[in-house]
Amino acid sequence: MYPRKFDYTAPRTIADAVAALAGDEGAKVMAGGMSLLPLMKMRLLSPATIVDIGRIDGLDRIEDRGDHIAVGALVRHAETAASDLVQTHAPALARAASLTGDVQVRNKGTTCGSLAHADIAADQTAAVIALGATMVATGPGGTREIAAADFFVDTLTSALAPDEILTEVRIPKGGSGSAYDKLGRRGGRSDYAVAGAAAWVDKTNGSITAARVAVTGVGTKPMLVEAVGAALVGTDGSPEAIAAAAEHATEGVTLLEDLYGSEEYKAHLAKVYAARALTEALGG
Amino acid sequence: MSTTSVLGGVVRRKEDPALIRGEGLYVDDIKLPGELAAAFVRSPFAHARISSIDVSAAIAMDGVHAVYTADDVRHLGPVLAQVAVGTLRPPLADGAVHHIGEAVAMVVADDRYIAQDAVDAIFVDYDPLPAVVDLKAAAADEIQAHEGVSNVLLAWSGQDWWPGVTDELPDAKPAIEEAKARDDTVTVSLEMVNQRLIPTAIEPRAVLANWHAGYGSFELWSSTQIPHALAGAIAKIFGLPSNKVRVVAPEVGGGFGLKLNIYPDEILCCFASKELGRPVRWTETRREAPASSIQGRGWVGTATIVGTRDGRILGYELDAICDMGAYSQNFTVAIPLLGLFVAPGQYDIPTAYTLTCVVTNTPTTDAYRGAGRPEAAYYLERIIDRYAREIGMDPAEVRKKNFWQPDQFPATTAVGLTMDSGNYAANLDALLEKVDYEGLKARRDAARAEGRLVGIGLSSYVEVCGFGPSALAGLGFSWSEYGQPAAFNGSGVVRVNPDGSCTVIIGTGPSGQGHETTWAQIVSDQLGIELDQIEVLHGDTAESPFGVGTFGSRSLAVDGTATYEASARVKDKAAAIAAHLLEAAPEDIRFADGGAHVAGSPDKTVSWPEIATSAYQPHTLPDGMEGGLESTAVFSPGNATWPFGSHLALVEVDPDTGNVEILEYWAMDDCGNVVNPMIVDGQIHGGIAQGIGQAMFEAAIYDDDGNLLSSSLMDYPIPTAADLPSFRLDRTTTPTDVNPLGVKGIGEAGTIGSAQTIVNAVVDALAPLGVEHVDMPLRPRNVWQAINGARG
Ligand SMILES: Cc1cc2nc3c(=O)[nH]c(=O)nc-3n(C[C@H](O)[C@H](O)[C@H](O)COP(=O)(O)OP(=O)(O)OC[C@H]3O[C@@H](n4cnc5c(N)ncnc54)[C@H](O)[C@@H]3O)c2cc1C
């Protein structure tokens, strides 16, 4: 609970922040600090320098960009959850943000911070994957785009380079619905996900034309389970079709047991929540 | 009790504004000039020999003042215990460690950051030994938690264990065996785990010690429930008279029994302060708290009932192994004994028991809210439910059929203790009526018909608390070693100051229970002094009378009574003074509206300031009357008190996930007379939350090597308000005659009544699947496993 010594800097521009990161191998970005500070206090992580991006202008916005919405690096969970834009175009993300942590965490922690942190049981990770989002990373060489499905590499490991900042996440508009649901560690939807799933679907003329399901909490990383979407496409999205598609929910997932669930249980829950998220995304 | 007086009225807590605004003073808010900070090296092994400790790098660091190991502090140990059975804890691990998190070395540095850096720079060479964690393995003694010492400390069984408190009892076993052999009886048994818990006070423990070389005295601030006992212990350890040790427990942010112990860090901070001539502070981190303080519960046992097919219980047996952890601390082996005190619950039934106390390579267990009594209630009330199901009788009916009846009180139970008062059937009936039991059952059955898993759970309980009687404290253990009298009495000082305000000083202190308000109500009710004119002081051994401490729901029944008696004496004297001033007879004096008047002549009045001023001006007093207006009373109750109640829950289980939702929770408690209903309700709320915490969330989980897997709040989920339903509370009132206030105690009742209420409800929900039992915590995974197992 007492971190090692570290330096602290709070640059005013993205360029300065990137420079601070690039010039210091031991530097770490801090946004809301909700995950970074506990790790430092437990001395599991001891960055030489904290680069606090909290004072950079313009990162705290949720913007309508025509074909997509963009959530900036300093948008808090609570803001994501309450945003009309997010609720309208990305209900799965709004819901996942509303189920992240408690009131204090939601008022301090950021959506992008949660994504960059890449916890295996985080909520919003699954939502952005299912929504087909694009992550925008800014580094010394400029910006690059990373598909959400490729962003989560391993436990607590994202595709960001150490000197890159996740400046925003872009969520395409479109589709007929999306949803997120989870079982929390304290039962109900309380606390980190024992298992959770996000679903995005597009249904035209009574038939599913596209679908994506991502799971979280059950394996070594939050991930897109392509087999579920593939199984649903072309069906009518009936409860039977959903149940059959959800059976694929662990395909390609490296299951990981913890105090809250055996592999068998987690695999079962992945299917249950894939079906629940799909049902809700389809308005059921 | 009349509700027109402040006694029995909802009075807002006097202490809350400061606490809510963050303006209360906790140990960490008290700053001394020149403070140093301590941190501890803690064992990463559950059992290992220490072959060497290299402190050279740490001691060489800038800002490090001292590093201590066992060699430096051996002479201070072992850490004193009130019930000193088993191996007592050395101040720092001496040659071997016996549980994860045991303190091995102490660093004292300029600040806590440096201290922590130094901790990281200390290299301890461990030689790991096999650890014993499993309770059955521990009882079998194949691996010993302390090399060469049997794990089995003692077994509470038979009738020979409380001489002087009860008469010898007949052995219930032969009659129970005979009943089992009859062919018109049924016998049901369940093996159940009452899992280990980690008490989680919002304020962790905190210590600040200051040695005054000039005066040869210690000042010690500690977040403790037992300041007087701590002062006595420190005095004894350092060879001082107890008046040279001042212990202050300021605001205490939750106790629950975990702060009812003497801990090594309290002794070591005193030691270091004396060695270094500077104040030394240690504040427990959330990270180290699970293993640096005591844990609670930890039983594995089998409950058995034999009874007739029409619901008459002919015998109850409880056979359990109880986890003591690695060392004995304050009450360790006495916790299961407290459970035995209420083993037969509200029932007039032959009872036989064996509670085997074993040592394991885990942190010590000691009192945690309820302390033995939740465990006992759990086993009994679970097996009664099982029995009711076996004979196809309503669980409420079975309970009623075996209750003690009101005309049998005082009732001497199967374990030889005498319960003061009870009206069990009326209390349960009040609950059943309140919840519309028949309607509720219909609602459950309708849901069941739709294939939903809905269940009703019921539990009755009886608690023993308000300790007293004093003789109970002397149960033959080595109290004299502890530097304390073996006593369970209580004390209170009531002083009316010259300006008519009133100072009350009590021997116990709050850790959230609202003593300041409750005690002010008692005194205000007696003297007619306004609540805001009454200040209640506590927790400072330099100013308060000797007090045993805040635990076992005893403060109000014992120390509260002492304060009541002290205020009655002050009232008598004040009446004599008022009579003198008003030229009336003392028996005609009445107190009301901030002063006294003569009965029948409301205009002949003197105010409290006038009475009080006179008391401090002896020339204005009646001839021969001593000056001052103050009294100290000590109350020694003739018995403990025995609150009781019944709880009921309605739950629904999600068959796909095993998730349990509590739809409704009702409690009908009876703690005798109530001084402040709002505070009593608050205590029940917190108690139920902790009981539900055990039922559904919490578990201290160790691997086979004794590593604590649930060592942070990420892995040890405690319930928050958002995870719990709105509790619906009501009460019946059956006063006690053990004290003149007729009060019993309510601090632990909610916890004692609730865990099995939830488990009974969940098992009822799963009954259509044939599930007979699910061990706590009822996390979704465990419930799902039970569902899956039942479905094959
Ligand atoms: C009590 C509690 C309960 C919680 N419960 C949940 C829960 O139920 N579900 C859930 O999903 N999460 C939960 N969390 C985690 C929470 O969501 C965090 O807020 C989030 O994971 C991190 O966001 P932050 O802004 O606080 O990031 P920080 O803590 O500041 O940073 C986290 C990590 O991400 C990096 N980082 C942050 N922002 C950026 C960026 N823009 N670019 C590059 N790197 C960046 C940091 O360097 C660091 O490594 C909980 C946390 C707490 C304390």
PDB file of N, CA and C in Angstrom, chain A residues 1-5 42-44 119 183-188 190-192 257-262 264-265 268-269 272-273 276, chain B residues 112-113 116-117 120 285-287 654 656-659 697 701 709-710 714-720 723 779-781 784-785 788:
ATOM      1  N   MET A   1       0.820  -1.208   0.000  1.00  0.00           N
ATOM      2  CA  MET A   1       0.000   0.000   0.000  1.00  0.00           C
ATOM      3  C   MET A   1       0.852   1.255   0.000  1.00  0.00           C
ATOM      4  N   TYR A   2       2.177   1.059  -0.021  1.00  0.00           N
ATOM      5  CA  TYR A   2       3.104   2.196  -0.102  1.00  0.00           C
ATOM      6  C   TYR A   2       3.998   1.999  -1.312  1.00  0.00           C
ATOM      7  N   PRO A   3       3.734   2.733  -2.405  1.00  0.00           N
ATOM      8  CA  PRO A   3       4.488   2.510  -3.635  1.00  0.00           C
ATOM      9  C   PRO A   3       5.958   2.871  -3.472  1.00  0.00           C
ATOM     10  N   ARG A   4       6.770   2.342  -4.383  1.00  0.00           N
ATOM     11  CA  ARG A   4       8.164   2.797  -4.440  1.00  0.00           C
ATOM     12  C   ARG A   4       8.179   4.229  -4.959  1.00  0.00           C
ATOM     13  N   LYS A   5       9.340   4.846  -4.809  1.00  0.00           N
ATOM     14  CA  LYS A   5       9.505   6.228  -5.268  1.00  0.00           C
ATOM     15  C   LYS A   5       9.277   6.323  -6.776  1.00  0.00           C
ATOM     16  N   MET A  42       0.561  -1.969  -4.208  1.00  0.00           N
ATOM     17  CA  MET A  42       0.919  -3.339  -3.844  1.00  0.00           C
ATOM     18  C   MET A  42       2.335  -3.684  -4.307  1.00  0.00           C
ATOM     19  N   ARG A  43       2.995  -2.702  -4.932  1.00  0.00           N
ATOM     20  CA  ARG A  43       4.359  -2.862  -5.452  1.00  0.00           C
ATOM     21  C   ARG A  43       4.441  -3.977  -6.485  1.00  0.00           C
ATOM     22  N   LEU A  44       3.316  -4.256  -7.139  1.00  0.00           N
ATOM     23  CA  LEU A  44       3.350  -5.214  -8.245  1.00  0.00           C
ATOM     24  C   LEU A  44       3.851  -4.521  -9.499  1.00  0.00           C
ATOM     25  N   ASP A 119      -7.652  -5.830 -18.578  1.00  0.00           N
ATOM     26  CA  ASP A 119      -7.910  -6.851 -17.556  1.00  0.00           C
ATOM     27  C   ASP A 119      -8.745  -7.978 -18.171  1.00  0.00           C
ATOM     28  N   LEU A 183     -22.230 -11.919 -15.087  1.00  0.00           N
ATOM     29  CA  LEU A 183     -22.401 -12.360 -13.705  1.00  0.00           C
ATOM     30  C   LEU A 183     -21.232 -11.782 -12.936  1.00  0.00           C
ATOM     31  N   GLY A 184     -21.515 -11.024 -11.868  1.00  0.00           N
ATOM     32  CA  GLY A 184     -20.449 -10.392 -11.099  1.00  0.00           C
ATOM     33  C   GLY A 184     -19.927 -11.313 -10.005  1.00  0.00           C
ATOM     34  N   ARG A 185     -18.759 -10.954  -9.506  1.00  0.00           N
ATOM     35  CA  ARG A 185     -18.138 -11.800  -8.476  1.00  0.00           C
ATOM     36  C   ARG A 185     -18.928 -11.794  -7.181  1.00  0.00           C
ATOM     37  N   ARG A 186     -19.662 -10.736  -6.939  1.00  0.00           N
ATOM     38  CA  ARG A 186     -20.500 -10.718  -5.732  1.00  0.00           C
ATOM     39  C   ARG A 186     -21.937 -11.090  -6.079  1.00  0.00           C
ATOM     40  N   GLY A 187     -22.087 -11.842  -7.129  1.00  0.00           N
ATOM     41  CA  GLY A 187     -23.430 -12.254  -7.526  1.00  0.00           C
ATOM     42  C   GLY A 187     -24.109 -11.132  -8.281  1.00  0.00           C
ATOM     43  N   GLY A 188     -25.225 -11.437  -8.933  1.00  0.00           N
ATOM     44  CA  GLY A 188     -25.901 -10.429  -9.732  1.00  0.00           C
ATOM     45  C   GLY A 188     -24.928  -9.863 -10.739  1.00  0.00           C
ATOM     46  N   SER A 190     -22.696  -7.454  -9.783  1.00  0.00           N
ATOM     47  CA  SER A 190     -21.850  -6.656  -8.915  1.00  0.00           C
ATOM     48  C   SER A 190     -20.403  -7.115  -8.982  1.00  0.00           C
ATOM     49  N   ASP A 191     -19.490  -6.147  -9.217  1.00  0.00           N
ATOM     50  CA  ASP A 191     -18.052  -6.440  -9.206  1.00  0.00           C
ATOM     51  C   ASP A 191     -17.596  -6.989 -10.578  1.00  0.00           C
ATOM     52  N   TYR A 192     -16.303  -7.238 -10.690  1.00  0.00           N
ATOM     53  CA  TYR A 192     -15.726  -7.769 -11.941  1.00  0.00           C
ATOM     54  C   TYR A 192     -16.507  -8.985 -12.434  1.00  0.00           C
ATOM     55  N   GLU A 257      -9.444 -20.833 -14.869  1.00  0.00           N
ATOM     56  CA  GLU A 257     -10.278 -20.896 -13.661  1.00  0.00           C
ATOM     57  C   GLU A 257      -9.754 -19.932 -12.612  1.00  0.00           C
ATOM     58  N   ASP A 258     -10.623 -19.505 -11.724  1.00  0.00           N
ATOM     59  CA  ASP A 258     -10.206 -18.670 -10.609  1.00  0.00           C
ATOM     60  C   ASP A 258     -11.084 -19.031  -9.414  1.00  0.00           C
ATOM     61  N   LEU A 259     -11.010 -18.211  -8.352  1.00  0.00           N
ATOM     62  CA  LEU A 259     -11.768 -18.542  -7.137  1.00  0.00           C
ATOM     63  C   LEU A 259     -13.269 -18.507  -7.389  1.00  0.00           C
ATOM     64  N   TYR A 260     -13.676 -17.887  -8.492  1.00  0.00           N
ATOM     65  CA  TYR A 260     -15.107 -17.710  -8.732  1.00  0.00           C
ATOM     66  C   TYR A 260     -15.667 -18.707  -9.733  1.00  0.00           C
ATOM     67  N   GLY A 261     -14.801 -19.496 -10.331  1.00  0.00           N
ATOM     68  CA  GLY A 261     -15.343 -20.454 -11.271  1.00  0.00           C
ATOM     69  C   GLY A 261     -14.305 -21.422 -11.808  1.00  0.00           C
ATOM     70  N   SER A 262     -14.719 -22.686 -11.928  1.00  0.00           N
ATOM     71  CA  SER A 262     -13.882 -23.685 -12.581  1.00  0.00           C
ATOM     72  C   SER A 262     -13.945 -23.435 -14.086  1.00  0.00           C
ATOM     73  N   GLU A 264     -14.984 -25.509 -16.239  1.00  0.00           N
ATOM     74  CA  GLU A 264     -16.272 -26.055 -16.685  1.00  0.00           C
ATOM     75  C   GLU A 264     -17.395 -25.020 -16.479  1.00  0.00           C
ATOM     76  N   TYR A 265     -17.371 -24.409 -15.309  1.00  0.00           N
ATOM     77  CA  TYR A 265     -18.406 -23.422 -14.988  1.00  0.00           C
ATOM     78  C   TYR A 265     -18.286 -22.195 -15.884  1.00  0.00           C
ATOM     79  N   HIS A 268     -19.564 -22.897 -19.274  1.00  0.00           N
ATOM     80  CA  HIS A 268     -21.027 -22.893 -19.244  1.00  0.00           C
ATOM     81  C   HIS A 268     -21.562 -21.456 -19.235  1.00  0.00           C
ATOM     82  N   LEU A 269     -20.970 -20.618 -18.363  1.00  0.00           N
ATOM     83  CA  LEU A 269     -21.437 -19.232 -18.257  1.00  0.00           C
ATOM     84  C   LEU A 269     -21.223 -18.465 -19.561  1.00  0.00           C
ATOM     85  N   VAL A 272     -24.170 -19.146 -21.528  1.00  0.00           N
ATOM     86  CA  VAL A 272     -25.370 -18.514 -20.964  1.00  0.00           C
ATOM     87  C   VAL A 272     -25.381 -17.022 -21.289  1.00  0.00           C
ATOM     88  N   TYR A 273     -24.228 -16.360 -21.072  1.00  0.00           N
ATOM     89  CA  TYR A 273     -24.213 -14.912 -21.266  1.00  0.00           C
ATOM     90  C   TYR A 273     -24.157 -14.520 -22.741  1.00  0.00           C
ATOM     91  N   ARG A 276     -27.728 -14.587 -23.535  1.00  0.00           N
ATOM     92  CA  ARG A 276     -28.461 -13.470 -22.932  1.00  0.00           C
ATOM     93  C   ARG A 276     -28.163 -12.164 -23.664  1.00  0.00           C
TER      94      ARG A 276
ATOM     95  N   ARG B 112       6.831   5.781   6.286  1.00  0.00           N
ATOM     96  CA  ARG B 112       6.381   4.444   5.957  1.00  0.00           C
ATOM     97  C   ARG B 112       6.911   3.981   4.594  1.00  0.00           C
ATOM     98  N   TYR B 113       7.190   4.929   3.713  1.00  0.00           N
ATOM     99  CA  TYR B 113       7.716   4.555   2.396  1.00  0.00           C
ATOM    100  C   TYR B 113       9.119   3.978   2.538  1.00  0.00           C
ATOM    101  N   GLN B 116       8.986   0.634   4.133  1.00  0.00           N
ATOM    102  CA  GLN B 116       8.593  -0.424   3.200  1.00  0.00           C
ATOM    103  C   GLN B 116       9.754  -0.793   2.274  1.00  0.00           C
ATOM    104  N   ASP B 117      10.517   0.220   1.843  1.00  0.00           N
ATOM    105  CA  ASP B 117      11.704  -0.065   1.024  1.00  0.00           C
ATOM    106  C   ASP B 117      12.670  -0.956   1.810  1.00  0.00           C
ATOM    107  N   ASP B 120      11.597  -4.508   1.956  1.00  0.00           N
ATOM    108  CA  ASP B 120      11.908  -5.211   0.703  1.00  0.00           C
ATOM    109  C   ASP B 120      13.389  -5.584   0.620  1.00  0.00           C
ATOM    110  N   THR B 285      -1.902  -2.134   6.800  1.00  0.00           N
ATOM    111  CA  THR B 285      -2.389  -1.899   5.441  1.00  0.00           C
ATOM    112  C   THR B 285      -3.484  -2.917   5.141  1.00  0.00           C
ATOM    113  N   ARG B 286      -4.333  -2.542   4.204  1.00  0.00           N
ATOM    114  CA  ARG B 286      -5.394  -3.463   3.783  1.00  0.00           C
ATOM    115  C   ARG B 286      -4.796  -4.754   3.254  1.00  0.00           C
ATOM    116  N   ARG B 287      -3.618  -4.627   2.664  1.00  0.00           N
ATOM    117  CA  ARG B 287      -2.943  -5.766   2.066  1.00  0.00           C
ATOM    118  C   ARG B 287      -2.495  -6.777   3.123  1.00  0.00           C
ATOM    119  N   ASP B 654     -31.147 -18.652  -9.822  1.00  0.00           N
ATOM    120  CA  ASP B 654     -31.129 -18.718 -11.284  1.00  0.00           C
ATOM    121  C   ASP B 654     -30.558 -20.088 -11.673  1.00  0.00           C
ATOM    122  N   ASP B 656     -29.645 -21.335 -14.383  1.00  0.00           N
ATOM    123  CA  ASP B 656     -28.598 -21.347 -15.405  1.00  0.00           C
ATOM    124  C   ASP B 656     -27.238 -20.929 -14.864  1.00  0.00           C
ATOM    125  N   THR B 657     -27.237 -20.104 -13.840  1.00  0.00           N
ATOM    126  CA  THR B 657     -25.958 -19.575 -13.346  1.00  0.00           C
ATOM    127  C   THR B 657     -25.689 -19.938 -11.894  1.00  0.00           C
ATOM    128  N   GLY B 658     -26.721 -20.324 -11.157  1.00  0.00           N
ATOM    129  CA  GLY B 658     -26.555 -20.571  -9.730  1.00  0.00           C
ATOM    130  C   GLY B 658     -26.616 -19.295  -8.906  1.00  0.00           C
ATOM    131  N   ASN B 659     -26.897 -18.186  -9.547  1.00  0.00           N
ATOM    132  CA  ASN B 659     -26.952 -16.917  -8.820  1.00  0.00           C
ATOM    133  C   ASN B 659     -28.152 -16.894  -7.866  1.00  0.00           C
ATOM    134  N   PHE B 697     -20.959 -14.676   0.242  1.00  0.00           N
ATOM    135  CA  PHE B 697     -19.810 -14.024  -0.393  1.00  0.00           C
ATOM    136  C   PHE B 697     -18.456 -14.502   0.121  1.00  0.00           C
ATOM    137  N   ILE B 701      -9.722 -18.501   1.775  1.00  0.00           N
ATOM    138  CA  ILE B 701      -9.402 -19.734   1.060  1.00  0.00           C
ATOM    139  C   ILE B 701      -7.886 -19.945   1.065  1.00  0.00           C
ATOM    140  N   LEU B 709      -5.225 -17.596  -0.546  1.00  0.00           N
ATOM    141  CA  LEU B 709      -5.543 -17.213  -1.928  1.00  0.00           C
ATOM    142  C   LEU B 709      -6.460 -15.997  -1.966  1.00  0.00           C
ATOM    143  N   SER B 710      -7.242 -15.819  -0.928  1.00  0.00           N
ATOM    144  CA  SER B 710      -8.197 -14.699  -0.904  1.00  0.00           C
ATOM    145  C   SER B 710      -7.630 -13.594  -0.028  1.00  0.00           C
ATOM    146  N   MET B 714     -10.241  -8.033  -3.707  1.00  0.00           N
ATOM    147  CA  MET B 714     -10.598  -8.539  -5.036  1.00  0.00           C
ATOM    148  C   MET B 714     -11.008 -10.008  -4.940  1.00  0.00           C
ATOM    149  N   ASP B 715     -10.384 -10.710  -4.008  1.00  0.00           N
ATOM    150  CA  ASP B 715     -10.607 -12.147  -3.897  1.00  0.00           C
ATOM    151  C   ASP B 715     -11.418 -12.503  -2.666  1.00  0.00           C
ATOM    152  N   TYR B 716     -11.709 -11.497  -1.864  1.00  0.00           N
ATOM    153  CA  TYR B 716     -12.491 -11.717  -0.657  1.00  0.00           C
ATOM    154  C   TYR B 716     -13.653 -10.727  -0.692  1.00  0.00           C
ATOM    155  N   PRO B 717     -14.697 -11.072  -1.432  1.00  0.00           N
ATOM    156  CA  PRO B 717     -15.778 -10.100  -1.621  1.00  0.00           C
ATOM    157  C   PRO B 717     -16.618  -9.933  -0.358  1.00  0.00           C
ATOM    158  N   ILE B 718     -16.750  -8.704   0.096  1.00  0.00           N
ATOM    159  CA  ILE B 718     -17.667  -8.436   1.202  1.00  0.00           C
ATOM    160  C   ILE B 718     -18.894  -7.728   0.629  1.00  0.00           C
ATOM    161  N   PRO B 719     -20.042  -7.957   1.226  1.00  0.00           N
ATOM    162  CA  PRO B 719     -21.244  -7.349   0.648  1.00  0.00           C
ATOM    163  C   PRO B 719     -21.244  -5.837   0.839  1.00  0.00           C
ATOM    164  N   THR B 720     -21.794  -5.140  -0.123  1.00  0.00           N
ATOM    165  CA  THR B 720     -22.024  -3.708   0.045  1.00  0.00           C
ATOM    166  C   THR B 720     -23.533  -3.507   0.125  1.00  0.00           C
ATOM    167  N   ASP B 723     -25.584  -4.706  -2.660  1.00  0.00           N
ATOM    168  CA  ASP B 723     -25.745  -6.143  -2.901  1.00  0.00           C
ATOM    169  C   ASP B 723     -26.836  -6.762  -2.034  1.00  0.00           C
ATOM    170  N   ARG B 779     -21.759 -18.917  -3.342  1.00  0.00           N
ATOM    171  CA  ARG B 779     -21.410 -18.218  -4.578  1.00  0.00           C
ATOM    172  C   ARG B 779     -22.092 -18.954  -5.720  1.00  0.00           C
ATOM    173  N   PRO B 780     -22.368 -18.244  -6.789  1.00  0.00           N
ATOM    174  CA  PRO B 780     -23.054 -18.890  -7.904  1.00  0.00           C
ATOM    175  C   PRO B 780     -22.413 -20.218  -8.300  1.00  0.00           C
ATOM    176  N   ARG B 781     -21.077 -20.273  -8.315  1.00  0.00           N
ATOM    177  CA  ARG B 781     -20.434 -21.511  -8.776  1.00  0.00           C
ATOM    178  C   ARG B 781     -20.813 -22.699  -7.890  1.00  0.00           C
ATOM    179  N   TRP B 784     -24.490 -23.601  -8.488  1.00  0.00           N
ATOM    180  CA  TRP B 784     -24.612 -24.229  -9.803  1.00  0.00           C
ATOM    181  C   TRP B 784     -24.112 -25.672  -9.760  1.00  0.00           C
ATOM    182  N   GLN B 785     -22.994 -25.866  -9.036  1.00  0.00           N
ATOM    183  CA  GLN B 785     -22.458 -27.217  -8.886  1.00  0.00           C
ATOM    184  C   GLN B 785     -23.477 -28.136  -8.218  1.00  0.00           C
ATOM    185  N   ASN B 788     -26.191 -28.897 -10.695  1.00  0.00           N
ATOM    186  CA  ASN B 788     -25.662 -29.821 -11.688  1.00  0.00           C
ATOM    187  C   ASN B 788     -25.517 -31.226 -11.134  1.00  0.00           C
TER     188      ASN B 788
END
